[in-house]
Tab-separated table of C-alpha atoms and ligand atoms in Angstrom:
chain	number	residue	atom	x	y	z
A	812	UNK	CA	2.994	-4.189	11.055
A	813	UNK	CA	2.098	-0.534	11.501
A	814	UNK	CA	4.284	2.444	10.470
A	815	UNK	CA	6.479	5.094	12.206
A	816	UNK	CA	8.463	7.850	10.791
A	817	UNK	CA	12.016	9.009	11.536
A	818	UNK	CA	11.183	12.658	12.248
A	819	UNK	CA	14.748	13.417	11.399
A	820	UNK	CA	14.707	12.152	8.225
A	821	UNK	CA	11.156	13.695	7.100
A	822	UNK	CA	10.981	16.676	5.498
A	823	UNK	CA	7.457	17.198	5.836
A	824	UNK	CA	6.689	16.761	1.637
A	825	UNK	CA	3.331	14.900	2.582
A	826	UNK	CA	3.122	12.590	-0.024
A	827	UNK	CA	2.628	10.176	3.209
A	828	UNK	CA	-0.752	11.754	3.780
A	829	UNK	CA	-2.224	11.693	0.623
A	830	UNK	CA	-1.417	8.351	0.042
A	831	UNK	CA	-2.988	6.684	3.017
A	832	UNK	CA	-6.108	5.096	2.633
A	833	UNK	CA	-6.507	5.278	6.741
A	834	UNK	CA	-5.988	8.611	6.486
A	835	UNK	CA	-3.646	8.887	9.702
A	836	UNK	CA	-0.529	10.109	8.494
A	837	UNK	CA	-0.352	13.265	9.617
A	838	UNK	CA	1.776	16.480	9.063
A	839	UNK	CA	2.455	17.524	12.791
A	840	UNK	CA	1.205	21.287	13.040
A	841	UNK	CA	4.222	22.499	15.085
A	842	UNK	CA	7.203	20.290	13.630
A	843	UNK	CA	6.122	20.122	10.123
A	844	UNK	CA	6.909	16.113	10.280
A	845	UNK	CA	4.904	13.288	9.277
A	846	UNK	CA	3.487	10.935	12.140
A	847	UNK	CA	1.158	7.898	12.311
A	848	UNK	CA	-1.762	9.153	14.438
A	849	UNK	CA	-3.119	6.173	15.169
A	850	UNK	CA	-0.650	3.045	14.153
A	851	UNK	CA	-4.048	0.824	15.428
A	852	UNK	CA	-5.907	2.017	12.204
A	853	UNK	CA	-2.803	1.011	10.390
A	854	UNK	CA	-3.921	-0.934	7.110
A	855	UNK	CA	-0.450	-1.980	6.762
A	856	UNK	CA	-0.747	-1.387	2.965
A	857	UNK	CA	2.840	0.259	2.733
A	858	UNK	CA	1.805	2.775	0.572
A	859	UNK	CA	3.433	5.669	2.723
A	860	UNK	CA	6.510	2.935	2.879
A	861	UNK	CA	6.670	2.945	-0.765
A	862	UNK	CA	5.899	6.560	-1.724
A	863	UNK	CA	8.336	8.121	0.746
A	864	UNK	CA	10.666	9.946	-1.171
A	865	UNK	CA	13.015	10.452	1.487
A	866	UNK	CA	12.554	6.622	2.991
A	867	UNK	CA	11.743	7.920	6.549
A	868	UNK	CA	8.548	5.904	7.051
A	869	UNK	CA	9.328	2.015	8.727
A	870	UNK	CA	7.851	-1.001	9.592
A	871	UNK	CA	7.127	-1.984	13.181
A	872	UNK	CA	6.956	-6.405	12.534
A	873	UNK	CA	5.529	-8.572	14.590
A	874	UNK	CA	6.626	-11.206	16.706
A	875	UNK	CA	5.371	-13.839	14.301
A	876	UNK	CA	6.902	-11.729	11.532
A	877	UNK	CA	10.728	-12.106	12.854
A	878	UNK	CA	11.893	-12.346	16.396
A	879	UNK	CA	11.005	-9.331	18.126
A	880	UNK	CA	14.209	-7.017	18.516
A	881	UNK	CA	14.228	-7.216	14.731
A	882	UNK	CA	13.793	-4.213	12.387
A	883	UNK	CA	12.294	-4.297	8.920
A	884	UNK	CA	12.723	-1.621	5.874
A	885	UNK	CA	10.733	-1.471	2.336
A	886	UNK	CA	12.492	0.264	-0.124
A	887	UNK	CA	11.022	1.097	-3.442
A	888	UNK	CA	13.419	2.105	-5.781
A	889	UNK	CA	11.640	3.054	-8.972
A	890	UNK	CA	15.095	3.118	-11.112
A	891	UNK	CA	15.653	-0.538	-10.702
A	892	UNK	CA	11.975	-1.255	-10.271
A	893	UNK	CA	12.363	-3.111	-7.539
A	894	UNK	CA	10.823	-3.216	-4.216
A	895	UNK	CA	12.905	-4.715	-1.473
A	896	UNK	CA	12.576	-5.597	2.086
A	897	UNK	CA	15.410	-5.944	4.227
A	898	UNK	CA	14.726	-7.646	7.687
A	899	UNK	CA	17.450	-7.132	10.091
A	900	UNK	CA	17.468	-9.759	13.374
A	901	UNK	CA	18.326	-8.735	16.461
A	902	UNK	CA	21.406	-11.195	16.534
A	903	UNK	CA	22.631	-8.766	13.261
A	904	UNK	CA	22.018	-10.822	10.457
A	905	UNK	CA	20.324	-9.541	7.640
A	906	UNK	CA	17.932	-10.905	4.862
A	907	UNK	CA	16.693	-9.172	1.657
A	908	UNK	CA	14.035	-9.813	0.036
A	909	UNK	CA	13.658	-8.109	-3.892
A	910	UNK	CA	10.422	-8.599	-5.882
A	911	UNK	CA	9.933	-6.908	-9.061
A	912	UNK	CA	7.451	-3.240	-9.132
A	913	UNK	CA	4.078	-4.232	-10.544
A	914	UNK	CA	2.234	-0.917	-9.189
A	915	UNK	CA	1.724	1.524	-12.053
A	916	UNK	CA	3.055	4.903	-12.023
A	917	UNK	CA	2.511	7.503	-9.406
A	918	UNK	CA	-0.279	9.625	-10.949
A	919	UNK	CA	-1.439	7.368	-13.855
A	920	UNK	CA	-4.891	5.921	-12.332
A	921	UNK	CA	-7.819	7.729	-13.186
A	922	UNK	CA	-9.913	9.061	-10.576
A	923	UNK	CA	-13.789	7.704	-10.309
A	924	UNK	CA	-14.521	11.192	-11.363
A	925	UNK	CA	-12.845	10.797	-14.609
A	926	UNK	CA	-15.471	7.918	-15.503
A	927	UNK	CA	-18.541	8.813	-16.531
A	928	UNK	CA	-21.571	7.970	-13.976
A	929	UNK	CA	-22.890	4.211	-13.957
A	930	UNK	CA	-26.068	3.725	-15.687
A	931	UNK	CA	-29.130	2.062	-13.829
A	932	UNK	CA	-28.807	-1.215	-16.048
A	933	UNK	CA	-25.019	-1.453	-14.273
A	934	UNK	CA	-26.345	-2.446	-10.888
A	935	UNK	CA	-26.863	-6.095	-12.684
A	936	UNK	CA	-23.994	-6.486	-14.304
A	937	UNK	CA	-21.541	-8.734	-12.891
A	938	UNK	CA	-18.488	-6.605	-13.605
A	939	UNK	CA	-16.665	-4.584	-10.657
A	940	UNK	CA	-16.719	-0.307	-11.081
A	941	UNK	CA	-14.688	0.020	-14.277
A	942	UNK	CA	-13.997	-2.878	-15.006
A	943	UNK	CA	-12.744	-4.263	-18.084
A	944	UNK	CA	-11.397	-1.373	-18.438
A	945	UNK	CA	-9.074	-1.294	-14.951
A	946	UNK	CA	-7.457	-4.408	-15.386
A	947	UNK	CA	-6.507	-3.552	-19.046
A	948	UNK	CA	-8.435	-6.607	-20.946
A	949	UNK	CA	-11.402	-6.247	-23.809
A	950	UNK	CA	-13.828	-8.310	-21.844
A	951	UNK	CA	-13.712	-10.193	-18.967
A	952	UNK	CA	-15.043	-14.089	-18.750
A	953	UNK	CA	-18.910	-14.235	-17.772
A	954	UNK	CA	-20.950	-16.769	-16.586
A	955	UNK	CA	-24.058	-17.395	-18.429
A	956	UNK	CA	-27.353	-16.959	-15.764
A	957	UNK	CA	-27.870	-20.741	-16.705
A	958	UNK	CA	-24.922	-22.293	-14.929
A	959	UNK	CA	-25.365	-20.401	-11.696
A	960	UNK	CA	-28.355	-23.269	-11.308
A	961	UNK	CA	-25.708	-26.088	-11.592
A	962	UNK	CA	-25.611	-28.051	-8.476
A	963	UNK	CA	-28.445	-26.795	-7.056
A	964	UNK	CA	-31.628	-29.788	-5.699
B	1973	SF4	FE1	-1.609	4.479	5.919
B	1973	SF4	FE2	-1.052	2.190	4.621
B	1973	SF4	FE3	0.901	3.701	5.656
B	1973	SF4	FE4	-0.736	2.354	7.293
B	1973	SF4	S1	0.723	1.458	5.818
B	1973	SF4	S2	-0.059	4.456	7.562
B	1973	SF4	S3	-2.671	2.516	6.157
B	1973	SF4	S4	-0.487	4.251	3.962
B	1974	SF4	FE1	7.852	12.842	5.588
B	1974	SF4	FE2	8.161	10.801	3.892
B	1974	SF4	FE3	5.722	11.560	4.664
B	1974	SF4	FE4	7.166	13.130	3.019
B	1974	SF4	S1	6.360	11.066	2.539
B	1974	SF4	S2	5.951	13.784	4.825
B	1974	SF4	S3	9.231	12.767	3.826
B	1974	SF4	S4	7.331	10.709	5.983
């Protein structure tokens, strides 16, 4: 489900573009509103959904979403830390969903370039670029070389 914007609700803040991992939400040079240049590219991550301060970014759902004719909002509303989606059907009934915010806040992940380089002896580790340390745990569980035999002729 790829993104538009309401162009009259934008005001052009561009949190929208530095969010997007795509990279095409862009500020439009004469109307200084946000548009999705290429909704195709769409990674339908939400992020611009969810980091719109002025909730003029939407959904465009798929058939196999809801009937089409339907229209679909994400709202995340940090003070009740709550994300909700509210699907409305083309017949005018409405559903909500609500689901608890598990993202952490806006500006509290450290950049790769706040970690110091990987050594050479990292490239065999099992563990994932900063991890334990990303997923907030001492150590994570390893399987010993040994094992990765088992079940083998
Ligand atoms: Fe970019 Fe994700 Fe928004 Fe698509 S949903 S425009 S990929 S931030
Ligand atoms: Fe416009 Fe929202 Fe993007 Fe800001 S985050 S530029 S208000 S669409």
């Amino acid at each position: 489900m790829p993104t538009f914007v309401y162009m009259t609700r934008c005001d052009g803040c561009g949190y929208c573009v530095d969010i997007c991992p795509s990279d095409i939400m862009h500020i439009d040079k004469t109307y200084r509103r946000a548009y999705n240049i290429e909704p195709n590219m769409c990674w339908e991550c939400y992020s611009c959904v969810k980091a719109c301060p002025q909730h003029a970014i939407d959904c465009r759902g798929y058939a196999d979403f809801a009937p089409m004719g339907h229209s679909v909002r994400a709202l995340r509303e940090e003070e009740k830390g709550t994300i909700s989606w509210k699907i409305k059907f083309r017949d005018g009934e409405e559903k909500d969903f609500v689901s608890p915010i598990r993202t952490t806040p806006w500006g509290s992940i450290p950049p790769p370039t706040d970690y110091a380089a990987p050594s050479a002896d990292a490239m065999k580790s099992q563990e994932l670029a900063h991890e334990p340390d990303a997923l907030n745990v001492d150590a994570l569980p390893a399987m010993p070389p040994e094992r990765f035999k088992e079940g083998l002729l």
